[in-house]
Short mmCIF file of C-alpha atoms in Angstrom, two decimals:
data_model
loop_
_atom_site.label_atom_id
_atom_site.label_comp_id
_atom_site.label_asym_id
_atom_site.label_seq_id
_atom_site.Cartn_x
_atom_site.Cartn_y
_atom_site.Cartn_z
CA UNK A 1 0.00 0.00 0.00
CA UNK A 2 1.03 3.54 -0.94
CA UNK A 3 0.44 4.37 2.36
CA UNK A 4 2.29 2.34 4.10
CA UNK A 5 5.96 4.05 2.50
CA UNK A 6 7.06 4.80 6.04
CA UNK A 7 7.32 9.13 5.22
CA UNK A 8 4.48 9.65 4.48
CA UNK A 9 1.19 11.45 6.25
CA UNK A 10 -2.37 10.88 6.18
CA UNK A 11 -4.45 9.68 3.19
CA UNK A 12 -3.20 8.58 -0.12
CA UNK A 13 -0.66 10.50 -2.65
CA UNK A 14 -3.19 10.47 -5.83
CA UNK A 15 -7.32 10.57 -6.18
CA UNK A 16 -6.14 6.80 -8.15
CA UNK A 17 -4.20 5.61 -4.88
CA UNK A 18 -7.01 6.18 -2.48
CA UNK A 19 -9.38 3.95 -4.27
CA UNK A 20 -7.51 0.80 -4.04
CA UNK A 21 -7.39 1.65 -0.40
CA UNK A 22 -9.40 -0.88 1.89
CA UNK A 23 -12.87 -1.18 2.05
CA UNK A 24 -14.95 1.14 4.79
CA UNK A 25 -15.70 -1.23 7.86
CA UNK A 26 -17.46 1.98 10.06
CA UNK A 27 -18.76 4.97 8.98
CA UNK A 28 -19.46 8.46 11.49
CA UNK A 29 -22.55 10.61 11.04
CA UNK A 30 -23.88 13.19 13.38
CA UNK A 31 -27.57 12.90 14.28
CA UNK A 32 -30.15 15.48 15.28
CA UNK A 33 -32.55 16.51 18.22
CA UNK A 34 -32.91 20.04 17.56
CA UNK A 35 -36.74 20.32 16.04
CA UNK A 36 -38.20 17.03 17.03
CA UNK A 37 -39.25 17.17 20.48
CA UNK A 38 -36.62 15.76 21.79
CA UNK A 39 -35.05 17.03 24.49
CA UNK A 40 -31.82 15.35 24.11
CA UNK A 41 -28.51 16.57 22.49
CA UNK A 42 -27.10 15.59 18.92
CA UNK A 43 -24.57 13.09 18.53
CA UNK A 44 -21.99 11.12 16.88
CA UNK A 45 -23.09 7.88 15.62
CA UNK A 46 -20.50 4.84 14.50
CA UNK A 47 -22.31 2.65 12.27
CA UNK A 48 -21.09 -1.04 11.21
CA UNK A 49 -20.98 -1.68 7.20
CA UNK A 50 -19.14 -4.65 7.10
CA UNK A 51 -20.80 -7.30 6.12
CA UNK A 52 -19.11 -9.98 7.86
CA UNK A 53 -19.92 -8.24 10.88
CA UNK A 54 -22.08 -9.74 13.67
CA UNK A 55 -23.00 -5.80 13.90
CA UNK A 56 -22.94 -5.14 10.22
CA UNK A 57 -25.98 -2.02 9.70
CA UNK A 58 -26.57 -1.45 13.59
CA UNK A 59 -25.22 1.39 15.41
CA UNK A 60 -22.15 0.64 17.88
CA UNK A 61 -21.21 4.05 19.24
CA UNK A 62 -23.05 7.45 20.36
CA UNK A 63 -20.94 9.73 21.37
CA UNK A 64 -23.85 12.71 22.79
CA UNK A 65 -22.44 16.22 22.78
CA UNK A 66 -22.62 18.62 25.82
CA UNK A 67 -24.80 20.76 24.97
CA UNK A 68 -28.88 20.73 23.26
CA UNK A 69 -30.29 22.47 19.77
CA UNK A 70 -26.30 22.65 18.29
CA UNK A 71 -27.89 21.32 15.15
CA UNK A 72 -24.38 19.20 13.97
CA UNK A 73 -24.30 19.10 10.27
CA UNK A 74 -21.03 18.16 8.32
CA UNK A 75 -17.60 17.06 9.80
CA UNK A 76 -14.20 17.30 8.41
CA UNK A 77 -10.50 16.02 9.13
CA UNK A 78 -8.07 17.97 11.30
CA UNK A 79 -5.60 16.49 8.83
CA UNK A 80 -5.79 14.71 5.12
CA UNK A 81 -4.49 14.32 1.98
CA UNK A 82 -3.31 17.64 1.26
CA UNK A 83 -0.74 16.72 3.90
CA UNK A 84 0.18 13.32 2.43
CA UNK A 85 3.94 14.50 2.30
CA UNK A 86 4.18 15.22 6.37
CA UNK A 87 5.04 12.40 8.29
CA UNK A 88 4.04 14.24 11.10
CA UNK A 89 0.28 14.10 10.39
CA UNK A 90 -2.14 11.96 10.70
CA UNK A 91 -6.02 11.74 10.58
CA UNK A 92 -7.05 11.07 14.23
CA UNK A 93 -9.60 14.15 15.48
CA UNK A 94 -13.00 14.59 13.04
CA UNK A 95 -14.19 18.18 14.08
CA UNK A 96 -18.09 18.66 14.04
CA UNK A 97 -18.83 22.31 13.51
CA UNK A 98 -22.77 23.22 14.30
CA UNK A 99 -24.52 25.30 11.78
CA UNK A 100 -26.60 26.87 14.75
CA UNK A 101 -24.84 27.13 17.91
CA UNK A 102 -21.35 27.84 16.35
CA UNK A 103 -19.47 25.18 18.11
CA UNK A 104 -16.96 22.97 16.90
CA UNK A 105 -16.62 19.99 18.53
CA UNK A 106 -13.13 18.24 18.11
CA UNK A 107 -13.67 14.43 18.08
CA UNK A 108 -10.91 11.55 19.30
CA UNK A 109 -11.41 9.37 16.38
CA UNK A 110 -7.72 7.51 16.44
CA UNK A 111 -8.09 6.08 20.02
CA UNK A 112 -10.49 4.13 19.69
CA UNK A 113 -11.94 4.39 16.21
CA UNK A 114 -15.08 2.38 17.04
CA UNK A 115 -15.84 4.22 20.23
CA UNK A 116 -14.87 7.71 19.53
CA UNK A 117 -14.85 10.55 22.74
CA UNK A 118 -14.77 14.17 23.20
CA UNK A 119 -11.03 15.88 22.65
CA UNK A 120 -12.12 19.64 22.61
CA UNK A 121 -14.83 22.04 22.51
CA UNK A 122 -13.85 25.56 20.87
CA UNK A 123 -17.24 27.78 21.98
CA UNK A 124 -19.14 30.14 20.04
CA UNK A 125 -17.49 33.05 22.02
CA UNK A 126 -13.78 32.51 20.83
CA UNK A 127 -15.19 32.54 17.35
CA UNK A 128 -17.85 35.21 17.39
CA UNK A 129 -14.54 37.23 19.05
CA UNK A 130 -11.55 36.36 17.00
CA UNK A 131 -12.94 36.29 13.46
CA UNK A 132 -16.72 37.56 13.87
CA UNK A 133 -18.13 34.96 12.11
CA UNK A 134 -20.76 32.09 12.94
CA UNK A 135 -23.42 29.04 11.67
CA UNK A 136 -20.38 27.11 10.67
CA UNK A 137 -20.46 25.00 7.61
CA UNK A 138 -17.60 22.81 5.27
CA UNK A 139 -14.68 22.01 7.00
CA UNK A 140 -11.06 21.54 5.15
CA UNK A 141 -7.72 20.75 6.02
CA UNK A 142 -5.32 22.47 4.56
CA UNK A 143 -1.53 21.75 3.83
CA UNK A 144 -0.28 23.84 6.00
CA UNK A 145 -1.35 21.94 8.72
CA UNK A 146 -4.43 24.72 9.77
CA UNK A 147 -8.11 23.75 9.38
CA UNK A 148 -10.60 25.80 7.65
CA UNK A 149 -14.67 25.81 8.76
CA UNK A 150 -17.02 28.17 6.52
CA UNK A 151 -19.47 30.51 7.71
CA UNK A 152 -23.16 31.15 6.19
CA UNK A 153 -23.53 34.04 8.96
CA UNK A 154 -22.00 36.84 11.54
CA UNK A 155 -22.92 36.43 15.20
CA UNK A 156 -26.23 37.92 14.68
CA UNK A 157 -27.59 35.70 12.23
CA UNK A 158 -26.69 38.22 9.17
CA UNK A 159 -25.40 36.85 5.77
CA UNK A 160 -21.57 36.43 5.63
CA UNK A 161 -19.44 34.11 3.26
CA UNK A 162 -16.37 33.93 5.54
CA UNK A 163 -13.65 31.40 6.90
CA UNK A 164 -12.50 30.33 10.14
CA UNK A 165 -8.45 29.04 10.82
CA UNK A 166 -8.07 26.49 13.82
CA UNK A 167 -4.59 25.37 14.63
CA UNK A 168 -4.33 21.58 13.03
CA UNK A 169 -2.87 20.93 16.77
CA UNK A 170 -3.91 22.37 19.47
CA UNK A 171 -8.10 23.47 17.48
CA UNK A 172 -7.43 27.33 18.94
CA UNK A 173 -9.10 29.78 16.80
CA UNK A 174 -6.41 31.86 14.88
CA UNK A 175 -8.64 34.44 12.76
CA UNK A 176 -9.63 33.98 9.72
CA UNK A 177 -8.64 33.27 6.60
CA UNK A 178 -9.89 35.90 4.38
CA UNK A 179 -8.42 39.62 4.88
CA UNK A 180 -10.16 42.00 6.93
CA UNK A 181 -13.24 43.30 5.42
CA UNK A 182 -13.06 40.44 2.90
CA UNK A 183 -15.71 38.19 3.64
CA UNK A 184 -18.42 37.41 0.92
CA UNK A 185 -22.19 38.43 1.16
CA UNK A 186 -23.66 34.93 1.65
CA UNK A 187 -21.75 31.69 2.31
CA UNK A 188 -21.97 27.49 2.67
CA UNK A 189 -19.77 25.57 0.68
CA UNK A 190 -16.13 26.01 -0.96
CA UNK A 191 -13.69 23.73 -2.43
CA UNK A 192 -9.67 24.76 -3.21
CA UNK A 193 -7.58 23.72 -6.28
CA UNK A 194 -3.61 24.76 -5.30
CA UNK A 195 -2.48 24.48 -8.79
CA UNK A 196 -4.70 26.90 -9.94
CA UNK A 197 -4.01 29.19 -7.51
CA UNK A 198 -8.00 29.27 -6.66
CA UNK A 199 -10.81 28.41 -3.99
CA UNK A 200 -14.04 28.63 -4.87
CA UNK A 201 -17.34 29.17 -2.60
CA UNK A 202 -20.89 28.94 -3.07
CA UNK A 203 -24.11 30.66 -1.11
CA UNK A 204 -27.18 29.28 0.59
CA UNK A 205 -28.98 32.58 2.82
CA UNK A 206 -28.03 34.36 5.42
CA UNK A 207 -28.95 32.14 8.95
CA UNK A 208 -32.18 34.55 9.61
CA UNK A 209 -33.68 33.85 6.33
CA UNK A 210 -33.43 29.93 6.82
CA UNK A 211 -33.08 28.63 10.54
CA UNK A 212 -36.73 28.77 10.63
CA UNK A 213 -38.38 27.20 7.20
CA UNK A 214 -38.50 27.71 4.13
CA UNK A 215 -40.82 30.93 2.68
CA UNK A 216 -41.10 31.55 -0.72
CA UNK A 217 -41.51 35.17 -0.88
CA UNK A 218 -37.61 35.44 0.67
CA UNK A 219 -36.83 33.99 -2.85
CA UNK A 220 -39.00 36.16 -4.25
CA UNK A 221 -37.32 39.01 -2.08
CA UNK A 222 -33.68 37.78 -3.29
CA UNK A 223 -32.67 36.76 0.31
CA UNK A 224 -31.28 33.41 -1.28
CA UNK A 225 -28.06 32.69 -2.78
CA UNK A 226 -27.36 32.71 -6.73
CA UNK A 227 -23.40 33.24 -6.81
CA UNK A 228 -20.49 31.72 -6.81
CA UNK A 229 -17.23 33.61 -5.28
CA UNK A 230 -13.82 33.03 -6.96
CA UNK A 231 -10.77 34.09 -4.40
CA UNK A 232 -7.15 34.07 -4.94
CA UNK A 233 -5.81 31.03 -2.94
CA UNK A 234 -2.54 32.76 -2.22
CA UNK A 235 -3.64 36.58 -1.35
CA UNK A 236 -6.90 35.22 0.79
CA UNK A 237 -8.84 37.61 -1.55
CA UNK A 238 -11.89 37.39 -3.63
CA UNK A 239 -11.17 38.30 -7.44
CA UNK A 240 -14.02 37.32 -8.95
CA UNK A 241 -18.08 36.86 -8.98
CA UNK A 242 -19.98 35.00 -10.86
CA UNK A 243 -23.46 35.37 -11.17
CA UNK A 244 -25.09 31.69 -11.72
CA UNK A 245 -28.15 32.12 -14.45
CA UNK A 246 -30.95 30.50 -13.31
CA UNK A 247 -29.05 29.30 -10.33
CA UNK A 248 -30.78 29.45 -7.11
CA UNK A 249 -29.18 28.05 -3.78
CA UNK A 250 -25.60 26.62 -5.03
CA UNK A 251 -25.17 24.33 -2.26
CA UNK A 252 -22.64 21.79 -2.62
CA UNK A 253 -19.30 22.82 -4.71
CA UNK A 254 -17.06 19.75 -6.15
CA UNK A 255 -13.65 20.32 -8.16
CA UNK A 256 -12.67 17.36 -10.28
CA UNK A 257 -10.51 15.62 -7.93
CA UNK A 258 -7.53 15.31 -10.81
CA UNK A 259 -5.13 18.19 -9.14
CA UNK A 260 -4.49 19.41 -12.36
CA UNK A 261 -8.53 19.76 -13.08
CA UNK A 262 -9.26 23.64 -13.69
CA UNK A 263 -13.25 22.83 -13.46
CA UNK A 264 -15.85 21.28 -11.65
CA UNK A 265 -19.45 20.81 -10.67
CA UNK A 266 -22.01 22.73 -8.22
CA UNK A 267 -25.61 21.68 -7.54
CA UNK A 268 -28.19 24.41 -7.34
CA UNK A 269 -30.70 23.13 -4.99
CA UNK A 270 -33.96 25.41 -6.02
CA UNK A 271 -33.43 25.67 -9.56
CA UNK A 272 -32.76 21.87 -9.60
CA UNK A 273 -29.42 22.42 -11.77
CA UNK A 274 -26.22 21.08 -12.47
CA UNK A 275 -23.76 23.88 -13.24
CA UNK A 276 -20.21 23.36 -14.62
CA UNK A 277 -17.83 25.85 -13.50
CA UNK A 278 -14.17 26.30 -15.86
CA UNK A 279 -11.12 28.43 -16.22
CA UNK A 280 -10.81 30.62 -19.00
CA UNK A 281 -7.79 31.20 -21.21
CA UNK A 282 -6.84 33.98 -20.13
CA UNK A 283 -6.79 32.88 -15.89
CA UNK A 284 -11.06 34.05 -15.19
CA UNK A 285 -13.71 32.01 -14.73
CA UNK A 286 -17.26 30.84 -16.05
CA UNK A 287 -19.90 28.85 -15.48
CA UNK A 288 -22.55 27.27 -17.91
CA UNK A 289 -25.59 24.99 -16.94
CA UNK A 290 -25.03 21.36 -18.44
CA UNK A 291 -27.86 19.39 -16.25
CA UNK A 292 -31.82 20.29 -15.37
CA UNK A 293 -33.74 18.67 -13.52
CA UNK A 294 -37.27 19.68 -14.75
CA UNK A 295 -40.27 21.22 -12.21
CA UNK A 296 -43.37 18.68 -11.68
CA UNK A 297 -46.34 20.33 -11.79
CA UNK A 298 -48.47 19.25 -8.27
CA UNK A 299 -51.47 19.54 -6.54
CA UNK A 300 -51.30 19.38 -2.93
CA UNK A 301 -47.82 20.92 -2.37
CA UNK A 302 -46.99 24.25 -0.95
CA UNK A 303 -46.15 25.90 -4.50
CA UNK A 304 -47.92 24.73 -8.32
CA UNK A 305 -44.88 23.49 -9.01
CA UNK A 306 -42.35 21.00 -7.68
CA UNK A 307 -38.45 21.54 -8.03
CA UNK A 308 -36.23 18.11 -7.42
CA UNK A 309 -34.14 19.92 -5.05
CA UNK A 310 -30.97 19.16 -5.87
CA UNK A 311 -29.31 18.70 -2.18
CA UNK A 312 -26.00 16.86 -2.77
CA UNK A 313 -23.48 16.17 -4.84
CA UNK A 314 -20.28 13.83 -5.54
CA UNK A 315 -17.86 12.86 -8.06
CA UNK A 316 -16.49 9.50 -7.81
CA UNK A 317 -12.37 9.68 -7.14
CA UNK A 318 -11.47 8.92 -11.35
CA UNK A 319 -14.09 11.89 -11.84
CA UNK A 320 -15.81 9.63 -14.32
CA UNK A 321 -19.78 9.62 -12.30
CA UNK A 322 -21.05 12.65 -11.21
CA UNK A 323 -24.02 11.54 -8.08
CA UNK A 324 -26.19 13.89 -6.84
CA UNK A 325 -29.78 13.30 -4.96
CA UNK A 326 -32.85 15.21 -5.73
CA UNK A 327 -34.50 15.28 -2.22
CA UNK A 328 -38.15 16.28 -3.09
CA UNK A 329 -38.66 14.10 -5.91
CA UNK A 330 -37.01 11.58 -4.84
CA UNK A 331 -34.29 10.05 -6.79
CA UNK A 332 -30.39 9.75 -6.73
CA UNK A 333 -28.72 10.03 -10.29
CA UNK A 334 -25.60 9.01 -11.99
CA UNK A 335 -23.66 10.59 -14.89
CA UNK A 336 -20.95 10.01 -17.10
CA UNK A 337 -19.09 13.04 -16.95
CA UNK A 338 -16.22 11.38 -19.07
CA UNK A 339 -16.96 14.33 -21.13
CA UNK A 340 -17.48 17.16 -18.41
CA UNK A 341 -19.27 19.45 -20.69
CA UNK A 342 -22.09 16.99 -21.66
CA UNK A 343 -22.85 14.46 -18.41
CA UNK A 344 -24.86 11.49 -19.45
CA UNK A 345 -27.59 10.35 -17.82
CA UNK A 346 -26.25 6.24 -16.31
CA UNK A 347 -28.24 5.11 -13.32
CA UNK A 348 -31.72 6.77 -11.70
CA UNK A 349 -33.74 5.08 -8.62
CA UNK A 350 -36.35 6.76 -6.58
CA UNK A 351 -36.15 6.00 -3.02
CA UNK A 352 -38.95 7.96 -1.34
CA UNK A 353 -39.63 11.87 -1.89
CA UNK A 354 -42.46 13.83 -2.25
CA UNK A 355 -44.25 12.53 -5.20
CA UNK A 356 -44.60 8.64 -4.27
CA UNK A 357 -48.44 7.23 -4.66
CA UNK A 358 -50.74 7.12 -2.15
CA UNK A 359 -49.46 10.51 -0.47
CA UNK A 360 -50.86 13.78 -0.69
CA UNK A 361 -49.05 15.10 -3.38
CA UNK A 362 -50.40 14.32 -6.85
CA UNK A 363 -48.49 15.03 -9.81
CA UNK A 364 -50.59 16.98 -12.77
CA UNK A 365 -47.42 17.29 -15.41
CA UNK A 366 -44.07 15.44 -15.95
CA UNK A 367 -41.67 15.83 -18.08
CA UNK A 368 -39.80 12.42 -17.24
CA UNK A 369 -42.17 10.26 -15.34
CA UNK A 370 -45.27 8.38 -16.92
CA UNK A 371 -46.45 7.66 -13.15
CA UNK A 372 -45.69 8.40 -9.55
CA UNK A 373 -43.33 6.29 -8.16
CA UNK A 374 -44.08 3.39 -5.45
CA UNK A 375 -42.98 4.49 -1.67
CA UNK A 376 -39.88 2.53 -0.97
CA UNK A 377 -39.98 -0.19 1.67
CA UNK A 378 -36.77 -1.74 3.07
CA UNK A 379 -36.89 -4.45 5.31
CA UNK A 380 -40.62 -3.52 6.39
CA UNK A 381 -39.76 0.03 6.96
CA UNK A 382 -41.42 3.06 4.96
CA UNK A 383 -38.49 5.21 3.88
CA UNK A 384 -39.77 8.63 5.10
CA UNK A 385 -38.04 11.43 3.36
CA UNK A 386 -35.98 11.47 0.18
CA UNK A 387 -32.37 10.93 -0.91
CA UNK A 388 -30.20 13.51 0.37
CA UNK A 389 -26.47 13.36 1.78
CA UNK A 390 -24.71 10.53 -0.12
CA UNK A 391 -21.37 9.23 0.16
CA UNK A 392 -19.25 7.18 -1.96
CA UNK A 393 -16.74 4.15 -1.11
CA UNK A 394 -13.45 4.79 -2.39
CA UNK A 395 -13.39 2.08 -5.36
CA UNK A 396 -16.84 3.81 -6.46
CA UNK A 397 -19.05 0.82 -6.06
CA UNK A 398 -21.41 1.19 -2.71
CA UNK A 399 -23.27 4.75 -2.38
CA UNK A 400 -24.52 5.25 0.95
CA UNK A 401 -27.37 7.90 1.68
CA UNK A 402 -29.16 9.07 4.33
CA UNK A 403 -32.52 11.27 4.02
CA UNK A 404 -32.41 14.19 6.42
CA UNK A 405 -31.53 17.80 5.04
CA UNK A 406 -31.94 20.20 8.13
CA UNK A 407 -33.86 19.63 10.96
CA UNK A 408 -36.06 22.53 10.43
CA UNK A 409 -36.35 22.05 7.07
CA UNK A 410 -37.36 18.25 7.74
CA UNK A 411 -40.36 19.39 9.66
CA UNK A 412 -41.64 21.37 7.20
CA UNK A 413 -41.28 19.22 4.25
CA UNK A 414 -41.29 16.07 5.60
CA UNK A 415 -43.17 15.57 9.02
CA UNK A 416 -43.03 12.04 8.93
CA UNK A 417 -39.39 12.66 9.03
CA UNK A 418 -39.52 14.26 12.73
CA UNK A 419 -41.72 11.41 13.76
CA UNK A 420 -39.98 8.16 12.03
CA UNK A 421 -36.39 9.38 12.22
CA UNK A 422 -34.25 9.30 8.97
CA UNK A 423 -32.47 6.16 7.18
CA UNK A 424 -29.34 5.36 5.87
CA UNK A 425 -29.34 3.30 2.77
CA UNK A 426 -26.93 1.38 0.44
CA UNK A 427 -27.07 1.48 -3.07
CA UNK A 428 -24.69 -0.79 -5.46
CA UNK A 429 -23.26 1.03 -8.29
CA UNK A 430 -22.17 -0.51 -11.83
CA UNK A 431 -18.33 1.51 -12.40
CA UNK A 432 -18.21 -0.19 -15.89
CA UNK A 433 -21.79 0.63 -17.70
CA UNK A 434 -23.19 2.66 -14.89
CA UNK A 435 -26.19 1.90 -13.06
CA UNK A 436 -27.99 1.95 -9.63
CA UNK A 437 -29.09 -0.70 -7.78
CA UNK A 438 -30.71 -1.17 -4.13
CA UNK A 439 -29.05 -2.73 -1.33
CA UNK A 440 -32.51 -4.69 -0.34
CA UNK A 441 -30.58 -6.11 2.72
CA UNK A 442 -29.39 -2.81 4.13
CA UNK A 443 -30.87 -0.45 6.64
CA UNK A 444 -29.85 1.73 9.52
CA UNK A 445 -33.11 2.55 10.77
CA UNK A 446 -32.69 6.09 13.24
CA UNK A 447 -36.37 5.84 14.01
CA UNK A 448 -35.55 3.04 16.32
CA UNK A 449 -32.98 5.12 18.61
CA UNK A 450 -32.35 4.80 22.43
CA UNK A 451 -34.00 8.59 22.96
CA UNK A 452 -36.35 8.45 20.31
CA UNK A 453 -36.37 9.21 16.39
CA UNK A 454 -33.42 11.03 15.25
CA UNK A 455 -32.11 12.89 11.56
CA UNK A 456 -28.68 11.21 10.59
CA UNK A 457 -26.71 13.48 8.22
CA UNK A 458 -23.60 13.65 6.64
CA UNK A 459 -21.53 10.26 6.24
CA UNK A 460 -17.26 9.79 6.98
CA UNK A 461 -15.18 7.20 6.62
CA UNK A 462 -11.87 7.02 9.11
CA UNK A 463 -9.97 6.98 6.09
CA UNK A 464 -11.43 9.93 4.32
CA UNK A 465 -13.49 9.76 1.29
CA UNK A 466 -14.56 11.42 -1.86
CA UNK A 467 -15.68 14.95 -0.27
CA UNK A 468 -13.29 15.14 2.26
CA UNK A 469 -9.70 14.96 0.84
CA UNK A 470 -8.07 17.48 -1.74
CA UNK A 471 -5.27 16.18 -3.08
CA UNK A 472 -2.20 18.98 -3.97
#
């Protein structure tokens, strides 16, 4: 194994490397309290997916965090493969940033990998105080050894696209990353390519606009994102905006993972669009639109018409399948994106969403289905929810996805959500045709949790994975 060279640091040395690296035996995801009655706090779950596990699907670790309504959302690495040439690093602490409270919660993960614990807790104050900034995001490590956390907001709630720098070592707050008076209007995702000389971020609302639900008319108002923000990687400066046509909400940002790659993909949740984002000759940057997902037009839905919500997205480590998971209608897609400027449509399968029969949505017009599809039952449970965070093994051939987007948004789109708890599913994927295919034997049913239901979210690997690692 590459990794085993003796000098080297955490992760693999090439996107190639790290998927001939072992198969995923646990996998981390935080789970959620805040909005469903339950008084309890959100925690770290360790799930078994090995199959030759006595505990293969079940849960074997909660590690509860100190304090209620933190609303954990994503995780990242303290260190990855961007620091594959320091023998000094390696990938032991996951840090859980909440998109609510502001806290980032440093997690022992090298210990005792199946039973995580608590290493640190850097509070909302040192953050709000150091680099005025809060509702923390994405989380990347970064070569030099610092870790980087997003913001959507300031303290107060207000829209602000900056970045937070924690010490790799010791998880104190140095500032942040972007020069004084730098920050971006809105912020959520971002994604860095060294070679390039370029980061790139993307926008969801400012924390007042969404912590409650979703209203319409704040689209209407232009309260939601529709940008993406180029910045030099080197100065810490933004050089460049790019207004995304028809792109509402870019949520999740993905550079090819080839180092060399000057483009890449962003979803754009409301307007239910890929967008493909390149480098110009002459060093600027563009964007064009190269997948829509078209409206359904519905009865018995909050608005006449139905967007898939695009919520997710992921590009397998060769950067030949682009994934992504439409979380109101339903399905998770594949595409060839041999050809990056013309993705192919290779896989499609509808596990749950808005539109299934027998609910009380009823589809008047669509342009891709002949009939609603059936609600998805695995192993006697009703999936509640749709697709929505996905994660992909290393080799490319086991998707996981769970079905809970944001507690508050959960409630009010999916109610049976707060009262059945979310799922996590595995889906088998064909790397040589393409093609999707239900686990039928898999489930991680959170409905059936020691405190009650919960919402599982983002999924890790202890070995990092396809959204985690940025290779230099």
């Amino acid at each position: 194994m590459a990794t085993e060279c003796g000098k080297c640091g955490p992760g693999y040395p090439s996107p190639l490397e790290a998927m001939k690296g072992p198969r995923e035996e646990i996998v981390y995801l935080p789970c959620i309290y805040r909005n469903t009655n339950i008084e309890a706090p959100d925690y770290l779950a360790t799930v078994d997916v090995d199959p030759k596990s006595p505990q293969y699907c079940q849960v074997i670790h909660r590690l509860p965090m100190p304090h209620l309504k933190d609303e954990l959302h994503h995780s990242g690495w303290n260190t990855c493969s961007s620091c594959f040439g320091d023998s000094t690093k390696s990938r032991t602490k996951l840090l859980l940033p909440s998109l609510i409270s502001s806290r980032i919660y440093v997690v022992d993960v090298g210990t005792e990998p199946r039973a995580p614990k608590l290493h640190k807790v850097v509070e909302p104050k040192d953050i709000h105080a150091k680099c005025d900034l809060g509702y923390l995001h994405t989380t990347h490590c970064l070569a030099s050894g610092e870790v980087m956390i997003s913001s959507l907001g300031d303290p107060k709630g207000n829209g602000k696209g900056g970045f937070v720098l924690l010490d790799g070592e010791t998880f104190e707050v140095k500032g942040t990353w972007e020069r004084p008076g730098g920050a971006a209007p809105m912020g959520y995702d971002f994604w860095y390519q060294p070679r390039h000389n370029v980061m790139v971020s993307t926008e969801w609302a400012a924390p007042n606009v969404l912590q409650d639900g979703f209203n319409p008319a704040d689209v209407e108002a232009g309260l939601y994102g529709n940008h993406l923000h180029v910045w030099d990687w080197q100065r810490h400066e933004r050089v460049q905006t790019l207004t995304l046509q028809d792109g509402l909400i870019p949520l999740e940002i993905r550079f090819l993972h080839n180092p060399a790659a000057d483009q890449g993909f962003v979803g754009c949740a409301l307007s239910s669009n890929i967008q493909r984002f390149y480098k110009n000759e002459g060093g600027t940057w563009s964007v064009e639109k190269v997948i829509q997902v078209p409206p359904k037009k519905v009865k018995g839905w909050m608005l006449p018409e139905m967007p898939g919500l695009i919520t997710d997205i992921l590009l397998s480590l060769d950067d030949r399948f682009l994934y992504f998971s439409n979380w109101l209608h339903g399905d998770l897609r594949q595409y060839d994106i041999s050809d990056p400027q013309r993705p192919r449509l290779t896989g499609q399968l509808f596990l749950g969403g808005s539109i299934v029969k027998g609910g009380p949505v009823q589809v008047l017009e669509d342009q891709e289905l002949k009939s609603q599809p059936e609600p998805l039952v695995v192993k006697g449970k009703q999936v509640a929810g749709g697709p929505q965070m996905i994660q992909l093994s290393l080799d490319g051939k086991r998707l996981y996805v769970t079905t809970s987007l944001y507690s508050a948004w959960d409630k009010q789109f999916y109610p049976d959500l707060i009262r059945e708890g979310s799922v996590m599913l595995q889906i088998d994927v064909d790397t040589v045709k393409g093609g999707l295919k239900l686990n039928p034997n898999f489930l991680v049913d959170f409905g059936k949790e020691p405190l009650g239901p919960a919402l599982a979210h983002e999924l890790r690997y202890p070995g990092g994975d396809c959204s985690s690692d940025i290779w230099l």
